[in-house]
Short mmCIF file of C-alpha atoms and ligand atoms in Angstrom, two decimals:
data_model
loop_
_atom_site.label_atom_id
_atom_site.label_comp_id
_atom_site.label_asym_id
_atom_site.label_seq_id
_atom_site.Cartn_x
_atom_site.Cartn_y
_atom_site.Cartn_z
CA ARG L 1 139.73 15.39 118.24
CA ALA L 2 137.98 16.05 114.89
CA PHE L 3 134.39 15.47 116.59
CA GLU L 4 135.36 18.16 118.58
CA GLU L 5 136.13 20.33 115.85
CA GLU L 6 132.80 19.61 114.56
CA LEU L 7 130.98 20.34 117.43
CA ARG L 8 132.60 23.54 117.28
CA ARG L 9 131.99 24.37 113.86
CA ALA L 10 128.23 23.17 114.63
CA PHE L 11 127.95 25.26 117.37
CA GLU L 12 129.22 28.42 115.52
CA ASN L 13 126.89 27.65 112.57
CA GLY L 14 123.43 27.68 114.73
CA GLU L 15 123.13 24.09 114.48
CA PHE L 16 122.13 23.34 118.05
CA GLU L 17 118.76 24.49 118.83
CA LEU L 18 116.76 23.74 122.40
CA TYR L 19 113.68 21.71 122.82
CA TYR L 20 111.33 22.30 125.65
CA GLN L 21 109.16 19.29 127.54
CA PRO L 22 105.98 20.49 129.44
CA GLN L 23 106.17 19.96 133.30
CA VAL L 24 102.78 19.72 134.71
CA LEU L 25 100.82 19.59 138.39
CA THR L 26 99.60 16.29 139.00
CA SER L 27 96.67 17.72 140.64
CA ARG L 28 95.05 19.52 137.75
CA GLY L 29 97.42 18.79 134.68
CA GLN L 30 97.96 22.64 134.57
CA LEU L 31 101.31 23.65 132.94
CA MET L 32 104.12 25.10 135.55
CA GLY L 33 106.99 25.24 133.41
CA ALA L 34 109.44 23.62 130.85
CA GLU L 35 112.82 21.60 130.81
CA ALA L 36 114.93 23.09 128.13
CA LEU L 37 116.90 20.14 126.20
CA LEU L 38 119.71 20.29 123.80
CA ARG L 39 119.36 19.29 120.04
CA TRP L 40 121.84 19.13 117.22
CA ASN L 41 120.32 19.57 113.71
CA HIS L 42 123.07 17.80 112.04
CA PRO L 43 123.26 18.45 108.41
CA GLN L 44 123.75 14.49 107.67
CA ARG L 45 123.04 12.78 110.51
CA GLY L 46 119.58 14.66 111.06
CA LEU L 47 118.10 15.62 114.88
CA LEU L 48 120.63 14.19 117.30
CA THR L 49 120.11 14.41 121.02
CA PRO L 50 122.96 14.52 123.53
CA VAL L 51 123.42 10.85 124.42
CA SER L 52 125.57 10.88 121.22
CA PHE L 53 127.60 13.83 121.85
CA LEU L 54 127.57 14.94 125.63
CA ASP L 55 130.53 12.90 126.80
CA VAL L 56 132.69 14.75 124.13
CA LEU L 57 131.23 18.29 125.19
CA SER L 58 130.89 17.64 128.77
CA HIS L 59 134.50 17.86 129.68
CA LYS L 60 135.63 20.50 127.12
CA PRO L 61 135.96 24.05 127.72
CA SER L 62 133.66 24.69 125.15
CA ALA L 63 130.82 23.07 127.53
CA ALA L 64 131.05 26.34 129.35
CA GLU L 65 130.23 28.40 126.37
CA VAL L 66 127.45 26.27 125.05
CA GLY L 67 126.31 26.30 128.47
CA GLU L 68 125.93 29.69 128.62
CA TRP L 69 124.15 29.86 125.30
CA ILE L 70 121.65 27.33 126.41
CA LEU L 71 121.19 29.42 129.70
CA ASN L 72 120.51 32.88 127.49
CA THR L 73 118.37 31.07 125.24
CA ALA L 74 116.14 29.41 127.55
CA LEU L 75 115.35 32.28 129.74
CA ARG L 76 114.69 34.50 126.84
CA GLN L 77 112.25 31.80 125.80
CA ALA L 78 110.96 31.76 129.53
CA ALA L 79 110.32 35.62 129.28
CA GLU L 80 108.19 35.22 126.64
CA TRP L 81 106.08 32.40 127.68
CA ARG L 82 106.01 33.84 130.93
CA VAL L 83 103.82 36.49 130.07
CA ALA L 84 101.14 34.33 129.16
CA VAL L 85 101.50 31.75 131.54
CA PRO L 86 102.41 33.32 135.21
CA GLY L 87 104.81 32.01 137.19
CA PHE L 88 106.26 29.86 134.27
CA ARG L 89 109.64 28.20 135.39
CA MET L 90 112.35 27.24 132.93
CA GLY L 91 114.47 24.13 134.08
CA VAL L 92 118.25 24.21 132.36
CA ASN L 93 120.70 21.37 132.82
CA LEU L 94 124.26 22.18 133.52
CA PHE L 95 127.42 20.81 132.31
CA GLU L 96 130.42 19.94 135.14
CA ALA L 97 132.41 22.30 133.11
CA GLN L 98 130.28 25.25 133.85
CA PHE L 99 131.00 24.74 137.50
CA ARG L 100 134.73 24.61 137.01
CA SER L 101 134.76 27.82 134.39
CA GLY L 102 134.52 30.36 137.57
CA ARG L 103 132.11 32.27 135.60
CA LEU L 104 128.33 30.32 136.41
CA MET L 105 127.36 33.15 138.87
CA SER L 106 128.06 35.86 136.96
CA THR L 107 126.44 34.02 133.68
CA VAL L 108 123.20 33.29 135.77
CA ARG L 109 123.39 36.80 137.28
CA ARG L 110 123.81 38.39 133.50
CA ALA L 111 121.07 35.85 131.91
CA LEU L 112 118.32 36.67 134.74
CA ALA L 113 119.44 40.24 134.19
CA GLU L 114 118.64 40.27 130.26
CA SER L 115 115.58 38.43 130.21
CA GLY L 116 113.89 40.34 132.88
CA LEU L 117 113.01 37.28 134.68
CA PRO L 118 113.06 37.06 138.79
CA PRO L 119 115.51 34.22 140.00
CA ASP L 120 112.97 31.64 140.85
CA ALA L 121 111.72 31.47 137.04
CA LEU L 122 115.12 29.39 136.63
CA GLU L 123 115.51 25.96 137.88
CA LEU L 124 118.98 24.67 137.49
CA GLU L 125 118.92 20.83 136.90
CA ILE L 126 122.12 19.26 138.58
CA VAL L 127 123.25 15.46 138.37
CA GLU L 128 124.89 13.54 140.92
CA THR L 129 128.27 13.72 139.60
CA ILE L 130 128.32 17.29 140.04
CA LEU L 131 126.96 17.09 143.57
CA LEU L 132 129.45 14.38 144.23
CA GLN L 133 132.33 17.19 144.08
CA THR L 134 132.62 18.13 147.44
CA ASP L 135 135.34 20.70 147.00
CA PRO L 136 134.73 23.99 148.77
CA ALA L 137 134.12 25.89 145.57
CA THR L 138 131.53 23.79 144.02
CA ILE L 139 129.79 23.84 147.40
CA ARG L 140 130.15 27.78 147.82
CA LEU L 141 128.78 28.01 144.32
CA LEU L 142 125.57 25.79 145.13
CA HIS L 143 124.92 27.83 148.04
CA ASP L 144 125.21 31.13 146.35
CA LEU L 145 123.11 30.13 143.52
CA ARG L 146 120.33 28.95 145.95
CA ALA L 147 120.88 32.01 148.01
CA LEU L 148 120.18 34.28 144.89
CA GLY L 149 116.66 32.48 144.71
CA VAL L 150 117.30 30.37 141.94
CA GLY L 151 115.77 26.78 142.00
CA LEU L 152 118.28 23.70 142.26
CA ALA L 153 116.86 20.18 141.13
CA PHE L 154 118.70 17.30 141.82
CA ASP L 155 118.20 15.45 138.38
CA ASP L 156 118.04 11.66 137.85
CA TYR L 157 117.60 11.26 141.67
CA GLY L 158 117.95 7.54 143.15
CA THR L 159 120.17 6.10 140.37
CA GLY L 160 123.47 6.88 141.86
CA PHE L 161 125.63 6.81 145.08
CA ALA L 162 125.53 8.53 148.40
CA SER L 163 122.41 10.35 147.48
CA LEU L 164 121.14 10.77 151.15
CA SER L 165 124.02 12.08 152.47
CA LEU L 166 124.27 14.88 149.59
CA LEU L 167 120.89 16.10 150.41
CA LYS L 168 122.20 16.88 154.21
CA ARG L 169 124.69 19.08 152.65
CA TYR L 170 123.37 20.87 149.75
CA PRO L 171 120.67 23.57 149.26
CA VAL L 172 118.56 21.64 146.84
CA SER L 173 115.02 22.57 146.26
CA ARG L 174 113.68 19.68 144.24
CA LEU L 175 114.05 15.95 143.83
CA LYS L 176 113.62 14.84 139.98
CA ILE L 177 112.90 11.35 140.50
CA ASP L 178 114.56 9.38 137.67
CA ARG L 179 111.94 7.62 135.09
CA SER L 180 113.62 4.40 135.40
CA PHE L 181 111.34 4.23 138.88
CA LEU L 182 108.54 5.28 137.38
CA ARG L 183 108.28 2.74 134.21
CA ASN L 184 106.97 -0.10 136.61
CA VAL L 185 105.54 2.06 139.55
CA ASN L 186 102.14 0.18 139.22
CA ASP L 187 103.21 -3.49 139.06
CA ALA L 188 106.58 -3.40 140.56
CA PRO L 189 106.34 -3.05 144.28
CA ARG L 190 110.07 -2.34 145.01
CA ASP L 191 109.71 0.61 142.58
CA ALA L 192 106.70 1.88 144.09
CA ALA L 193 108.45 1.91 147.62
CA ILE L 194 111.27 3.82 146.09
CA VAL L 195 108.99 6.47 144.74
CA LYS L 196 107.05 6.78 148.10
CA ALA L 197 110.39 7.40 149.92
CA VAL L 198 111.49 9.98 148.01
CA LEU L 199 108.32 11.75 148.25
CA PHE L 200 108.50 11.27 151.92
CA LEU L 201 112.24 12.46 151.83
CA GLY L 202 111.05 15.40 149.95
CA ARG L 203 108.45 16.37 152.42
CA ALA L 204 110.48 16.09 155.54
CA PHE L 205 113.07 18.27 153.74
CA GLY L 206 110.83 20.89 152.39
CA MET L 207 111.51 19.84 148.91
CA SER L 208 109.45 19.80 146.10
CA VAL L 209 109.30 16.55 143.99
CA ILE L 210 108.81 16.05 140.33
CA ALA L 211 108.48 12.34 138.43
CA GLU L 212 110.14 12.34 135.23
CA GLY L 213 109.29 9.86 132.38
CA VAL L 214 105.24 9.79 133.31
CA GLU L 215 103.90 7.87 130.08
CA ASP L 216 100.15 6.90 131.12
CA GLU L 217 97.37 7.58 133.39
CA ARG L 218 98.10 4.84 135.63
CA GLN L 219 101.23 5.95 136.58
CA MET L 220 99.72 9.64 137.14
CA ALA L 221 97.11 8.21 139.45
CA PHE L 222 99.93 6.81 141.57
CA LEU L 223 101.70 10.23 141.72
CA ARG L 224 98.51 11.77 142.58
CA GLU L 225 97.68 9.09 145.44
CA ASN L 226 101.05 9.45 146.87
CA GLY L 227 101.34 13.19 146.92
CA CYS L 228 103.80 13.92 143.80
CA ASP L 229 103.55 17.63 143.19
CA GLU L 230 104.30 17.67 139.65
CA ALA L 231 104.98 15.39 136.27
CA GLN L 232 106.98 15.48 133.57
CA GLY L 233 106.91 12.81 130.43
CA TYR L 234 105.48 11.69 127.04
CA LEU L 235 101.99 11.56 128.43
CA PHE L 236 101.79 15.31 128.35
CA GLY L 237 104.49 15.83 125.49
CA ARG L 238 107.76 15.02 124.31
CA PRO L 239 110.69 17.30 124.12
CA MET L 240 109.52 19.73 121.17
CA PRO L 241 110.64 22.88 119.18
CA ALA L 242 109.58 26.18 120.77
CA ARG L 243 107.11 26.85 118.21
CA GLU L 244 105.35 23.46 118.93
CA PHE L 245 105.54 23.99 122.43
CA ALA L 246 104.12 27.53 122.21
CA ALA L 247 101.33 26.29 120.07
CA ARG L 248 100.31 23.49 122.25
CA PHE L 249 100.83 24.87 125.83
CA ILE L 250 101.04 28.76 125.59
CA LEU L 251 97.73 30.62 124.84
CA CYS L 252 99.01 33.46 122.58
CA ASP L 253 97.03 36.46 121.12
O1 G M 1 116.88 15.04 125.81
P1 G M 1 117.49 13.60 125.94
O2 G M 1 116.46 12.69 126.89
O3 G M 1 117.95 13.16 124.76
O4 G M 1 118.54 13.95 127.07
C1 G M 1 119.47 12.90 127.20
C2 G M 1 120.72 13.42 128.04
O5 G M 1 121.15 14.83 127.70
C3 G M 1 119.81 13.55 129.46
O6 G M 1 120.75 13.35 130.73
C4 G M 1 119.95 14.83 129.60
O7 G M 1 119.94 15.75 130.99
C5 G M 1 120.83 15.61 128.95
N1 G M 1 121.01 17.08 128.24
C6 G M 1 119.78 17.43 127.54
N2 G M 1 119.79 18.34 127.50
C7 G M 1 120.81 19.33 128.02
C8 G M 1 121.52 20.28 128.23
O8 G M 1 121.13 21.43 127.86
N3 G M 1 122.75 20.57 128.96
C9 G M 1 123.00 19.38 129.57
N4 G M 1 124.08 19.77 130.16
N5 G M 1 122.63 18.24 129.46
C10 G M 1 121.46 18.21 128.56
O1 G M 2 118.86 12.88 132.29
P1 G M 2 117.28 13.65 132.17
O2 G M 2 116.35 13.45 132.84
O3 G M 2 117.67 15.14 131.88
O4 G M 2 117.04 13.16 130.32
C1 G M 2 115.88 13.35 129.78
C2 G M 2 115.47 12.48 128.84
O5 G M 2 114.56 11.32 129.10
C3 G M 2 115.38 13.11 127.49
O6 G M 2 116.28 12.35 126.62
C4 G M 2 114.01 12.84 127.17
O7 G M 2 113.76 12.76 125.78
C5 G M 2 113.71 11.55 127.79
N1 G M 2 112.33 11.37 128.21
C6 G M 2 111.27 12.46 128.43
N2 G M 2 110.22 12.09 128.92
C7 G M 2 110.14 10.55 129.08
C8 G M 2 109.50 9.44 128.83
O8 G M 2 108.22 9.87 129.23
N3 G M 2 109.75 8.41 128.56
C9 G M 2 111.16 7.97 128.07
N4 G M 2 111.22 6.79 128.02
N5 G M 2 111.65 9.32 128.19
C10 G M 2 111.75 10.53 128.61
NA1 NA M 3 117.29 16.98 133.05
MN1 MN M 4 116.75 13.76 134.48
#
């Protein structure tokens, strides 16, 4: 209760900020886009990552409102960076509540129109708990978003249930291999096998695949050898403020 109030006040005071983490091509290390990640600049407790408040936020109507702000802010940023990096794509995480708000489609359309970006400059990241909702409205919404041309990434892929049958039913355009499988990929044969299996599935379904949590060159070598398109992780950069991202990755005039 009190925490909810605090979140609302924080949002209204502009204490929320988006950080950006680079996504690169495994073959040449070239920048392809970024994932936008929410942070809370708490006046007393410092910088908070969403693990400490996402649960509270996720199920409230206010998540739809915060989600709208995230989408608008991330796309405005992407439009700016796309001038210097042709084809730059922005990944935006969705809250479950946004699917139930009844206005996700119009929010996405409006955010795209305001930023002037083509739909394929946006990739919505969706976790399995959302995809597991098999109600017709959710399924319809996912197909409508994909038909619009927006990318749909299956986030934290491989960590939950029923993943294989979900792929049959949903218009997913990309799999994000969860970072837990990357951690020991060079030393644990089972982790390596899982990563290879996801890459195989991706190819078979015509989906691209990105590996999360890439921290060293050995992991990169594994991904290159096994044909993983893209990578994201501390090796290339932690999630960072927009200004830092621009200074490091965007060649400005
Ligand atoms: O950025 P970090 O690794 O701390 O994120 C922790 C968790 O919060 C991850 O599961 C991530 O997907 C989620 N998360 C981060 N930013 C956002 C956001 O903008 N929206 C939603 N819905 N989830 C986010
Ligand atoms: O659930 P999701 O995959 O969206 O969460 C992303 C989270 O993973 C963020 O909190 C981000 O800070 C974290 N993260 C990103 N790259 C790495 C990495 O290379 N190693 C580790 N351990 N965590 C990472
Ligand atoms: Na994500
Ligand atoms: Mn993820």
